[in-house]
Coordinates of N, CA and C and ligand atoms in Angstrom, one line a residue:
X1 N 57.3 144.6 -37.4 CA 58.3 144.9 -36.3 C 59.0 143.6 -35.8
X2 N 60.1 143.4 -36.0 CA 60.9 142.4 -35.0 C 60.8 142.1 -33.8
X3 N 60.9 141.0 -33.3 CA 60.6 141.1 -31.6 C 61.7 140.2 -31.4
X4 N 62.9 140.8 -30.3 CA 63.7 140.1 -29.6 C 63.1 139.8 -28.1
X5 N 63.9 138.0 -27.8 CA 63.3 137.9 -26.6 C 64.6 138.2 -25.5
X6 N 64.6 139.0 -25.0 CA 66.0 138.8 -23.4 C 65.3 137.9 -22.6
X7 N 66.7 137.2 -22.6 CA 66.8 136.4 -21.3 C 67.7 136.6 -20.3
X8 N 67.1 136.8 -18.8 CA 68.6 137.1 -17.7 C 68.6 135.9 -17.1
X9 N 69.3 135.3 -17.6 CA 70.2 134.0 -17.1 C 70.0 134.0 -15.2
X10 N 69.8 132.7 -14.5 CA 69.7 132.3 -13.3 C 68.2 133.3 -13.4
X11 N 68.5 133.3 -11.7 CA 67.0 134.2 -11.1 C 66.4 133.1 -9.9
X12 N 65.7 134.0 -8.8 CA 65.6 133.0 -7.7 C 66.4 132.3 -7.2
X13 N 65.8 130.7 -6.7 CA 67.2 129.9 -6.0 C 68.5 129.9 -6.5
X14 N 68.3 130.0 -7.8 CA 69.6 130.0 -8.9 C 70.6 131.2 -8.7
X15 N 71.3 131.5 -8.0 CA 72.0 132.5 -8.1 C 73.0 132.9 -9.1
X16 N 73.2 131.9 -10.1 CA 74.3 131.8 -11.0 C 76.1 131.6 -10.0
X17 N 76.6 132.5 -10.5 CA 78.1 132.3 -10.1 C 78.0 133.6 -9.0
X18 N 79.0 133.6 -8.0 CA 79.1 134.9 -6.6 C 80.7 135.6 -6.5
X19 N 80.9 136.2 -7.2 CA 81.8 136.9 -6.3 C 82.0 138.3 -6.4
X20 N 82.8 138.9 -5.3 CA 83.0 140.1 -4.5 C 81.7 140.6 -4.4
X21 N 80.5 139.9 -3.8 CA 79.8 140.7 -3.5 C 78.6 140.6 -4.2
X22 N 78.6 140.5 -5.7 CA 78.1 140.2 -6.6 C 77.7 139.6 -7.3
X23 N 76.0 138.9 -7.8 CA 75.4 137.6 -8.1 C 75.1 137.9 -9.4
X24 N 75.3 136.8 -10.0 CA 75.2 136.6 -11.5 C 73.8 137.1 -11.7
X25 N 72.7 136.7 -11.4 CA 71.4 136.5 -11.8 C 71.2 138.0 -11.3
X26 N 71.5 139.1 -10.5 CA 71.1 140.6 -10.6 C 71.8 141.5 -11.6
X27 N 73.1 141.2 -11.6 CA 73.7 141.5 -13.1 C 73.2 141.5 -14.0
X28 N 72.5 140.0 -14.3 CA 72.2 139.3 -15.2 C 71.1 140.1 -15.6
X29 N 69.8 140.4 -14.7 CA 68.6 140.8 -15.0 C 68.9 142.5 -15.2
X30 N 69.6 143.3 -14.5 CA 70.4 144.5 -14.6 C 70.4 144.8 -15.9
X31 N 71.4 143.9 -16.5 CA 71.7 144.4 -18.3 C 70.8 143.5 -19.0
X32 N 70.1 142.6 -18.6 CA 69.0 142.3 -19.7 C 67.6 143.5 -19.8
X33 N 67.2 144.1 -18.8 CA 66.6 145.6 -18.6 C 67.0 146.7 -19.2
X34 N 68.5 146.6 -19.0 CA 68.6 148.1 -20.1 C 68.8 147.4 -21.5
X35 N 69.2 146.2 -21.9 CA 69.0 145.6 -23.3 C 67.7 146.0 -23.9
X36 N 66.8 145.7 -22.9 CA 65.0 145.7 -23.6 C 65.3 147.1 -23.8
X37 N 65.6 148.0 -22.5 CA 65.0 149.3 -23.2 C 66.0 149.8 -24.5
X38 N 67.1 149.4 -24.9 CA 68.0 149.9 -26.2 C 67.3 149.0 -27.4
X39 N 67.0 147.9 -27.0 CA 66.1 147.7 -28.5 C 65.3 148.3 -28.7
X40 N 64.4 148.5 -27.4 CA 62.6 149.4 -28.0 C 63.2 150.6 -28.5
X41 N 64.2 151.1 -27.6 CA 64.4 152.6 -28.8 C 64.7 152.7 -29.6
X42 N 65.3 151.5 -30.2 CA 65.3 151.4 -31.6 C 64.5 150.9 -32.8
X43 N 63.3 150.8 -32.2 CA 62.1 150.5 -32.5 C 61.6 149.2 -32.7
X44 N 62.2 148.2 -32.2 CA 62.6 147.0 -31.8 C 61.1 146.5 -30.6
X45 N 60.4 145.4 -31.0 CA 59.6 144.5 -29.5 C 61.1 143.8 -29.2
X46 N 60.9 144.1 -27.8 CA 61.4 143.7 -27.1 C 60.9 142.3 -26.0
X47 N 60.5 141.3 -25.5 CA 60.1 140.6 -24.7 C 61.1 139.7 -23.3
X48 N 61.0 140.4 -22.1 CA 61.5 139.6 -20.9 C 61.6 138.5 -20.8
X49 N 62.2 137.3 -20.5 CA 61.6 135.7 -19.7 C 61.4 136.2 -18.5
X50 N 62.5 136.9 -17.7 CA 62.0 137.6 -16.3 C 62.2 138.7 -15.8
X51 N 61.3 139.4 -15.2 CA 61.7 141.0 -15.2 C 61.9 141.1 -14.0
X52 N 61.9 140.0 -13.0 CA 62.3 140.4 -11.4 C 62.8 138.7 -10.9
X53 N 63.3 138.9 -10.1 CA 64.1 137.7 -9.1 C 63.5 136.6 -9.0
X54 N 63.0 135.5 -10.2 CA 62.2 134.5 -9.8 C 63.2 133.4 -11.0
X55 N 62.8 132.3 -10.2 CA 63.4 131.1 -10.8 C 63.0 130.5 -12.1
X56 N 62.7 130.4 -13.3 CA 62.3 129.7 -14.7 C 63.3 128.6 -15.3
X57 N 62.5 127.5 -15.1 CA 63.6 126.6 -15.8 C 63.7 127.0 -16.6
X58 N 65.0 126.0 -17.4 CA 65.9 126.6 -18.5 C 65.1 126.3 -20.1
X59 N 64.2 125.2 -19.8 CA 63.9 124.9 -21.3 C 62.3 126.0 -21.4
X60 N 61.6 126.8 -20.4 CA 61.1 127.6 -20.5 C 60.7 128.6 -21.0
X61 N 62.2 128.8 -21.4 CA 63.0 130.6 -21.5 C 62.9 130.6 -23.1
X62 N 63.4 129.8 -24.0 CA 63.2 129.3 -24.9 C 62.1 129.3 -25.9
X63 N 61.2 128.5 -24.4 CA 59.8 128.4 -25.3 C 58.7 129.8 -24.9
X64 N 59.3 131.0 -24.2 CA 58.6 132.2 -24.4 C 58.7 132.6 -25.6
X65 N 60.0 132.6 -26.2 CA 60.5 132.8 -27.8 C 59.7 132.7 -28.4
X66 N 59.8 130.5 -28.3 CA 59.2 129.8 -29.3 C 57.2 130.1 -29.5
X67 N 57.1 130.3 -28.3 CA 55.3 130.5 -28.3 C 55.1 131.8 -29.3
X68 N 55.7 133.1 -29.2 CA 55.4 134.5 -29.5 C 56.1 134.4 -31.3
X69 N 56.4 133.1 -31.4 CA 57.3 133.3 -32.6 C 58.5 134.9 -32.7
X70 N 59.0 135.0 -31.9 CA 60.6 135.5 -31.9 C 61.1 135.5 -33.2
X71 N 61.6 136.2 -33.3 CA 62.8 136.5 -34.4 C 64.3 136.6 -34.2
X72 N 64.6 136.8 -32.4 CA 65.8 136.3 -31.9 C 65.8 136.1 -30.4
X73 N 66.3 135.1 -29.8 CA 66.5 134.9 -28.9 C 67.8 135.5 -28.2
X74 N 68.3 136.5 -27.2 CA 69.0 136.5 -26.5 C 69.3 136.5 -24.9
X75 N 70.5 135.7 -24.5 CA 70.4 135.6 -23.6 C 71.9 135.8 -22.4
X76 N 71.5 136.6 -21.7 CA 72.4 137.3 -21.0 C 73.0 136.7 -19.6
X77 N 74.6 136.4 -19.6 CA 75.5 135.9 -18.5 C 76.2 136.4 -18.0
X78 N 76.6 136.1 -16.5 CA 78.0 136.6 -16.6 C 79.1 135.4 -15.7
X79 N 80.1 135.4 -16.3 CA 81.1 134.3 -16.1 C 82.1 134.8 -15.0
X80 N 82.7 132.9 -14.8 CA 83.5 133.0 -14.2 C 84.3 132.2 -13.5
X81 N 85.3 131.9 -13.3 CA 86.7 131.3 -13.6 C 87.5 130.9 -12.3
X82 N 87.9 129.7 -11.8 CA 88.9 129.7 -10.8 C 89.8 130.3 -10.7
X83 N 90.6 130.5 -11.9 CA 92.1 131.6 -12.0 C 91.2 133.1 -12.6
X84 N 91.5 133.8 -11.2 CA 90.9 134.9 -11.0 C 91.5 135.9 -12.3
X85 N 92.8 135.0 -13.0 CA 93.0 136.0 -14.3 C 92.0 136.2 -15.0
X86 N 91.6 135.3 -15.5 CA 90.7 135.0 -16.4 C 89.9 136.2 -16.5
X87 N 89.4 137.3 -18.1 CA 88.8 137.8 -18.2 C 88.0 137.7 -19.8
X88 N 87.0 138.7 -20.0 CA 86.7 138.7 -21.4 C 85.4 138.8 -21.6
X89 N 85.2 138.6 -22.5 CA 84.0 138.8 -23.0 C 83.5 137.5 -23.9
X90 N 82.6 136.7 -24.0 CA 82.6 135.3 -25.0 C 81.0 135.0 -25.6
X91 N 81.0 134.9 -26.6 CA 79.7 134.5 -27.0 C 78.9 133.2 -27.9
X92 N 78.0 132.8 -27.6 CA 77.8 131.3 -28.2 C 76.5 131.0 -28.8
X93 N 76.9 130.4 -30.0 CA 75.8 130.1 -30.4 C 75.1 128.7 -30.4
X94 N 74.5 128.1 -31.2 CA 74.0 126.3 -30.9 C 74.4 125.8 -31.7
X95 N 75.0 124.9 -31.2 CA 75.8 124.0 -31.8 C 74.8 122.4 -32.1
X96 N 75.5 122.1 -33.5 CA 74.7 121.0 -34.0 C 73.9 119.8 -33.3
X97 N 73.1 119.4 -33.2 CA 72.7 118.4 -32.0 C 71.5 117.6 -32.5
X98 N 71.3 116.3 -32.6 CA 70.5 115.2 -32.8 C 69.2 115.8 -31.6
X99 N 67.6 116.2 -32.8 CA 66.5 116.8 -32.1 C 66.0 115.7 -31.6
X100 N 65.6 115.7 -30.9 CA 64.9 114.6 -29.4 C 63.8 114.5 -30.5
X101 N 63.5 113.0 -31.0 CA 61.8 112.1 -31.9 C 60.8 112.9 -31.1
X102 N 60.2 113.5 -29.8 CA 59.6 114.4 -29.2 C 59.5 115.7 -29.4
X103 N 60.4 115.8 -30.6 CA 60.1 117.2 -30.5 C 59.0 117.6 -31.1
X104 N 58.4 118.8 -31.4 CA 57.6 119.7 -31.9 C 57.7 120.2 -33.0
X105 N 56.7 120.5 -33.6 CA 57.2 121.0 -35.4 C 57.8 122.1 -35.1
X106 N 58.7 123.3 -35.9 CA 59.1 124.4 -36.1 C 58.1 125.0 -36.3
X107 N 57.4 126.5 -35.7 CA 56.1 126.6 -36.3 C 55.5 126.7 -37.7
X108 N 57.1 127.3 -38.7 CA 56.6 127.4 -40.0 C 56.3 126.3 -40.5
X109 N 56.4 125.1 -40.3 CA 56.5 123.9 -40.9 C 55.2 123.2 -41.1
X110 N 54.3 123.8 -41.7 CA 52.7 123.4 -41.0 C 52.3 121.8 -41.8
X111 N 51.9 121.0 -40.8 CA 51.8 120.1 -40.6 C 50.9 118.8 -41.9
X112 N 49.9 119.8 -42.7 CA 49.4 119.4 -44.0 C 50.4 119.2 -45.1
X113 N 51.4 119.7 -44.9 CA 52.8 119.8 -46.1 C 53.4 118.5 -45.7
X114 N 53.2 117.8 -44.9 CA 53.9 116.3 -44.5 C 52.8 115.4 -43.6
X115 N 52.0 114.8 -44.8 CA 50.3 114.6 -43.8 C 50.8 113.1 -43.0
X116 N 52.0 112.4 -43.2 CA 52.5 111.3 -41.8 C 53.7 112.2 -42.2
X117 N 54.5 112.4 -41.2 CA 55.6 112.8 -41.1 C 56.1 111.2 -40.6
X118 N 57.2 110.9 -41.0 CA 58.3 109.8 -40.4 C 58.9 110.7 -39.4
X119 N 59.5 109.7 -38.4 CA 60.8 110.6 -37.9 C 61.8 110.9 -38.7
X120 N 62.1 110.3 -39.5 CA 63.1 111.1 -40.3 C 62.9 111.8 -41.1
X121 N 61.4 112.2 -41.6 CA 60.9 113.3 -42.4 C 61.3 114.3 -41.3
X122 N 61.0 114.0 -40.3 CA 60.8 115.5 -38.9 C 62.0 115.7 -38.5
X123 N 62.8 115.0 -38.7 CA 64.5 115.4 -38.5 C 64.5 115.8 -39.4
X124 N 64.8 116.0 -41.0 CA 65.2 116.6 -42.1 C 64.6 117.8 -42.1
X125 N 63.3 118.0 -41.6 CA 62.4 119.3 -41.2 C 63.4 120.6 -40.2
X126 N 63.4 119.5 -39.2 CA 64.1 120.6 -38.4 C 65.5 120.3 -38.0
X127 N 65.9 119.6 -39.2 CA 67.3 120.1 -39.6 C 67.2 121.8 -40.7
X128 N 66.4 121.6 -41.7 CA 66.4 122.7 -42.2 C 66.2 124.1 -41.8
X129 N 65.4 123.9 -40.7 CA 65.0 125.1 -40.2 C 66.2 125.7 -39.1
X130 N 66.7 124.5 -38.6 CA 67.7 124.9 -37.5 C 69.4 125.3 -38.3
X131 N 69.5 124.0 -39.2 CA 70.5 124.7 -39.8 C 70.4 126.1 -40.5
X132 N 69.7 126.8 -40.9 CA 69.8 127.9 -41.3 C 69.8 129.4 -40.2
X133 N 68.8 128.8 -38.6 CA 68.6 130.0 -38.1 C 70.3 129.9 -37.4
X134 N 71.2 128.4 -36.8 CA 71.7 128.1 -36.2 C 73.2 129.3 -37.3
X135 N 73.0 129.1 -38.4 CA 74.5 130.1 -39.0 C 73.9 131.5 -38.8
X136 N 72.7 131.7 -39.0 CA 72.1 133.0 -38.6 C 73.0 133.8 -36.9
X137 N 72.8 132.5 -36.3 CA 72.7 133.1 -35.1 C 74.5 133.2 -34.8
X138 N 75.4 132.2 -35.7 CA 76.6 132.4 -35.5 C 77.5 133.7 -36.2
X139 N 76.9 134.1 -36.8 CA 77.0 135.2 -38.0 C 76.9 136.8 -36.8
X140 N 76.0 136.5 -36.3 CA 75.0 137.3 -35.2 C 76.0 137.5 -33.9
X141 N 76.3 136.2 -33.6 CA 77.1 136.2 -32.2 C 78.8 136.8 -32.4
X142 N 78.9 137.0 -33.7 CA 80.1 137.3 -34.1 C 80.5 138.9 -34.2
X143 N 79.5 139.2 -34.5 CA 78.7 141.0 -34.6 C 78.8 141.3 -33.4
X144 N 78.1 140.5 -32.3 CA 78.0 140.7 -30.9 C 78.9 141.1 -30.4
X145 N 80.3 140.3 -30.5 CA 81.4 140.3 -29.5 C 81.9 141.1 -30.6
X146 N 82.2 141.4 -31.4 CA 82.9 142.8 -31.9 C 82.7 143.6 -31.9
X147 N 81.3 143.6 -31.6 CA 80.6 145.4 -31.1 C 81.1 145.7 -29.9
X148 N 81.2 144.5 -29.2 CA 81.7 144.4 -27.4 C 83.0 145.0 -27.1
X149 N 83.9 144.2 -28.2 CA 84.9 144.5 -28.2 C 85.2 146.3 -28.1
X150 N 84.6 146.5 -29.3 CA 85.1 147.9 -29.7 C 84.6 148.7 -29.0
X151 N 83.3 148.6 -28.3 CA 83.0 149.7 -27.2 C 83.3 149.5 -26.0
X152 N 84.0 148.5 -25.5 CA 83.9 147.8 -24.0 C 85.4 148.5 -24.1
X153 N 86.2 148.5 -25.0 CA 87.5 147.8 -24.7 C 87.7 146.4 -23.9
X154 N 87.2 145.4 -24.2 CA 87.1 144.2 -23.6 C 87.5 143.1 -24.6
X155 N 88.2 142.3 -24.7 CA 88.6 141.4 -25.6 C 87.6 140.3 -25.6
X156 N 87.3 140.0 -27.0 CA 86.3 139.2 -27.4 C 87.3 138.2 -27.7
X157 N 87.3 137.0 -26.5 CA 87.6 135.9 -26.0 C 87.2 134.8 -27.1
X158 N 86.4 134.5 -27.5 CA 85.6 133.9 -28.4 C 84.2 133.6 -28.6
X159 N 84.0 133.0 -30.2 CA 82.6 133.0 -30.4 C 82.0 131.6 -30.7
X160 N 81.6 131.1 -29.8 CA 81.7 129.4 -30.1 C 80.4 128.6 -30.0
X161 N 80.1 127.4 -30.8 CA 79.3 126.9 -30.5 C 79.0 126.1 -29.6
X162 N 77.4 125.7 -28.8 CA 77.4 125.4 -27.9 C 75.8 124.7 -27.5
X163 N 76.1 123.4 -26.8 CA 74.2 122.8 -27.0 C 73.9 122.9 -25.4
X164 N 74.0 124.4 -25.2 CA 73.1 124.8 -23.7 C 71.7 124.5 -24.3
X165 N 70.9 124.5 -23.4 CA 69.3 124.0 -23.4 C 68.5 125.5 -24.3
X166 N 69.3 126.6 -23.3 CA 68.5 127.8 -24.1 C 69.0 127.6 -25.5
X167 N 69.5 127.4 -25.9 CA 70.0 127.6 -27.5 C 69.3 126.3 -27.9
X168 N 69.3 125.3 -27.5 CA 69.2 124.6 -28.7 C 67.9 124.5 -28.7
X169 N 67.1 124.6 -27.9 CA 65.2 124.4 -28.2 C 64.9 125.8 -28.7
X170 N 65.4 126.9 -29.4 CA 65.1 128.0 -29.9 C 65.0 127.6 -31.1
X171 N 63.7 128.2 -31.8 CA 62.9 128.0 -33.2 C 63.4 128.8 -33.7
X172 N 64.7 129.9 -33.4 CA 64.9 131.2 -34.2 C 66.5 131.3 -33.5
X173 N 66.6 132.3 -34.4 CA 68.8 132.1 -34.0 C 68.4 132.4 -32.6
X174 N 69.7 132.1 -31.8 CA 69.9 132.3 -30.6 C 71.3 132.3 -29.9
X175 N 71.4 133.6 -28.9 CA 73.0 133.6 -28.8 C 72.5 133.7 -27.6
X176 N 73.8 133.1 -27.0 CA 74.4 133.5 -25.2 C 75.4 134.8 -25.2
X177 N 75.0 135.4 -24.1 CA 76.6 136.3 -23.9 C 77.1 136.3 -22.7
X178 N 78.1 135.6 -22.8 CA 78.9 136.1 -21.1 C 79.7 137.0 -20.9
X179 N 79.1 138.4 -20.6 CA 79.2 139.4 -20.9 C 80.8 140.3 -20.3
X180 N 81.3 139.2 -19.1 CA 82.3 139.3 -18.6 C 82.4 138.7 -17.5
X181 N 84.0 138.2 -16.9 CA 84.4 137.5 -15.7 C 84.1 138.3 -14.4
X182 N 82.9 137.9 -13.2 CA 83.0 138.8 -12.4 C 83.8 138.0 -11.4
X183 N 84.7 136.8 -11.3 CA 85.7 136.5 -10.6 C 87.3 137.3 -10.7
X184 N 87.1 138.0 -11.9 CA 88.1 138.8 -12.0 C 88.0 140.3 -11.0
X185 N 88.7 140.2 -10.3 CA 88.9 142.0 -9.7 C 88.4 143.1 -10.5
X186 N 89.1 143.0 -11.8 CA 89.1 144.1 -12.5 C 87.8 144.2 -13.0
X187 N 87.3 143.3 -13.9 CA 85.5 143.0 -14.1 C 85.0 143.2 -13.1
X188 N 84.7 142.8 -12.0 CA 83.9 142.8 -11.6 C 83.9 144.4 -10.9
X189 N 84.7 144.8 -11.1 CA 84.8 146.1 -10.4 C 84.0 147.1 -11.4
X190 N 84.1 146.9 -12.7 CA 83.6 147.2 -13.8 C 82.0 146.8 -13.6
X191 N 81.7 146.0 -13.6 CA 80.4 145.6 -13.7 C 79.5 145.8 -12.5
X192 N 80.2 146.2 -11.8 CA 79.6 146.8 -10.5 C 78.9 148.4 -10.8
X193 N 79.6 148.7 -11.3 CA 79.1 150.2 -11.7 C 78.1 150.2 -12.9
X194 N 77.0 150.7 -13.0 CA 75.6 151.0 -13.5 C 75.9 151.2 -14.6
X195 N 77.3 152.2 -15.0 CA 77.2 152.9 -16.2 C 78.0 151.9 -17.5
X196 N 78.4 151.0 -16.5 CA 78.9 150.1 -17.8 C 78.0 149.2 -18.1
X197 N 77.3 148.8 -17.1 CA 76.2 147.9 -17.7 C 75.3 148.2 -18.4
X198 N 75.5 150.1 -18.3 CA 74.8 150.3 -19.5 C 75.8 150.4 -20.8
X199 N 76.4 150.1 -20.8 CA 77.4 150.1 -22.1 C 77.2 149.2 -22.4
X200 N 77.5 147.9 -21.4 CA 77.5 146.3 -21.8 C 75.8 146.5 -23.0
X201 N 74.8 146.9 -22.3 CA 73.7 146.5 -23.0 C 73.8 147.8 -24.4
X202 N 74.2 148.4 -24.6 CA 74.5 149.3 -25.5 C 75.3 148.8 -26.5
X203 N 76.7 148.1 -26.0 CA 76.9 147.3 -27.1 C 76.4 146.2 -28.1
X204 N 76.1 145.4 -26.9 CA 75.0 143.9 -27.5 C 74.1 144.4 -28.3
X205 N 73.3 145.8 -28.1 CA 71.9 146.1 -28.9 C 72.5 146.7 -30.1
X206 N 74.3 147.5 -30.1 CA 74.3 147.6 -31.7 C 74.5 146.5 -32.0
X207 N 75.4 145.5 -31.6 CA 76.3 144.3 -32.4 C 74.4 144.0 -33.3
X208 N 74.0 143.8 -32.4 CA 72.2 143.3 -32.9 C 71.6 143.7 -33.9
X209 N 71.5 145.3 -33.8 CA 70.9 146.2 -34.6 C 71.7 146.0 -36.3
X210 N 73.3 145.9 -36.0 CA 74.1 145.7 -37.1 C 73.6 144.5 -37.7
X211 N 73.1 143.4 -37.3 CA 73.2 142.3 -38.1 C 71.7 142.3 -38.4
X212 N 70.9 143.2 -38.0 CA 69.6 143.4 -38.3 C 69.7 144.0 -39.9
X213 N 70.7 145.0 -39.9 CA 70.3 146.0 -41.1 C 71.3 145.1 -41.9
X214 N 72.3 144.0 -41.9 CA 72.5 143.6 -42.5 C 72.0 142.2 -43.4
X215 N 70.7 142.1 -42.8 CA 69.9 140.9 -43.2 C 70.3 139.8 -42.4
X216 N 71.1 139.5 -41.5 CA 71.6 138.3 -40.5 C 70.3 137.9 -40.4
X217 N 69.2 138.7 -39.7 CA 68.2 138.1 -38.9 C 67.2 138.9 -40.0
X218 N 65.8 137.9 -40.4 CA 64.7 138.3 -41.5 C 63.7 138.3 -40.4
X219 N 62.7 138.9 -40.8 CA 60.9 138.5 -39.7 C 60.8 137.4 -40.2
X220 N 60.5 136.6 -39.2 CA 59.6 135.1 -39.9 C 60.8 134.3 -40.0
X221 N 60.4 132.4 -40.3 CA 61.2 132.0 -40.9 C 60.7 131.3 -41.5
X222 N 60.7 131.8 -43.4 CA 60.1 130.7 -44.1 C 60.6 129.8 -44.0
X223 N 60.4 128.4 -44.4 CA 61.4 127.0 -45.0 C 61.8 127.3 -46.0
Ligands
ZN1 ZN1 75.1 131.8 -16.1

């Protein structure tokens, strides 16, 4: 069985972004809740970072993934803009980035297959492992926002890379979604109502499901 991990972006002191009324981080946790339950029904592990109003730093969230060995990490936003035009839908994946000499092995990578690792044996390591989950996950985020698209009616704004902390310390593809502008009137007016956020999470779980049956995302990640 696959196990996706949701993440609802902010939580606690963090409130994310505020307007008309409405906080990113209850949104946020709102449609990452009905995300879990549209994966499990698709027979999908599903795994929280948080299931109620509490603060988790950011490189945390990641490493719930990374501990359970995950097979995707997602992670749920919602945006928003000075020029209240601004609307959309946008999604991102991780973008290339020099791994901190601290890092940690990738779990596949077990440690008798490189008995001194150099640092630059361990960069070349987890370059391999990341370049491959990293197009995984852009391949994925791309699925995402055209599922969004097509069920939201919401334009998929774009799909871009990006070295937020959740993405780039994930051992397994990983996408952001900013699922829409709630500085916009019209969004947020949208997102206010229950039944689109169940849509919102209905979309994201086929875009998902689609790139599942299409091999985007495998269990495991050999080297
Ligand atoms: Zn956010």
């Amino acid at each position: 069985m696959r196990t996706v991990v949701v993440d609802a972006g902010h939580g606690g002191h963090d409130p994310g972004t505020s307007h008309f009324g409405l906080r990113e981080k209850d949104l946020a946790l709102d449609i990452a809740r009905r995300l879990k339950q549209q994966l499990q029904a698709a027979g999908l592990s599903a795994v929280m970072t948080r299931n109620r109003d509490e603060f988790i730093p950011l490189s945390q969230r990641p490493a719930v993934a990374n501990r359970i060995q995950a097979d995707l990490f997602v992670s749920v936003h919602i945006n928003a803009n000075r020029k209240r035009s601004v609307s959309g839908i946008e999604v991102y994946y991780p973008r290339e980035s020099v791994v901190s000499p601290s890092a940690s092995y990738p779990p596949r990578v077990a440690p008798a297959e490189v008995a001194l690792p150099t640092s630059t044996v361990r960069q070349i390591l987890w370059d391999l492992v990341l370049t491959r989950s990293r197009r995984r996950a852009a391949t994925m985020a791309t699925g995402v926002c055209r599922a969004m698209e097509q069920q939201l009616g919401v334009p998929c704004r774009w799909v871009k890379g990006a070295r937020f902390v959740v993405l780039r310390e994930a051992w397994m593809p990983a996408i952001l979604v900013e699922v829409g502008y709630v500085s916009n009137r019209q969004e947020a007016a949208r997102l206010a109502e229950a039944s689109y956020r169940q849509a919102i999470a209905q979309a994201i779980a086929a875009g998902i499901l689609a790139s599942l049956r299409d091999g985007v995302i495998r269990q495991g990640q050999e080297l």
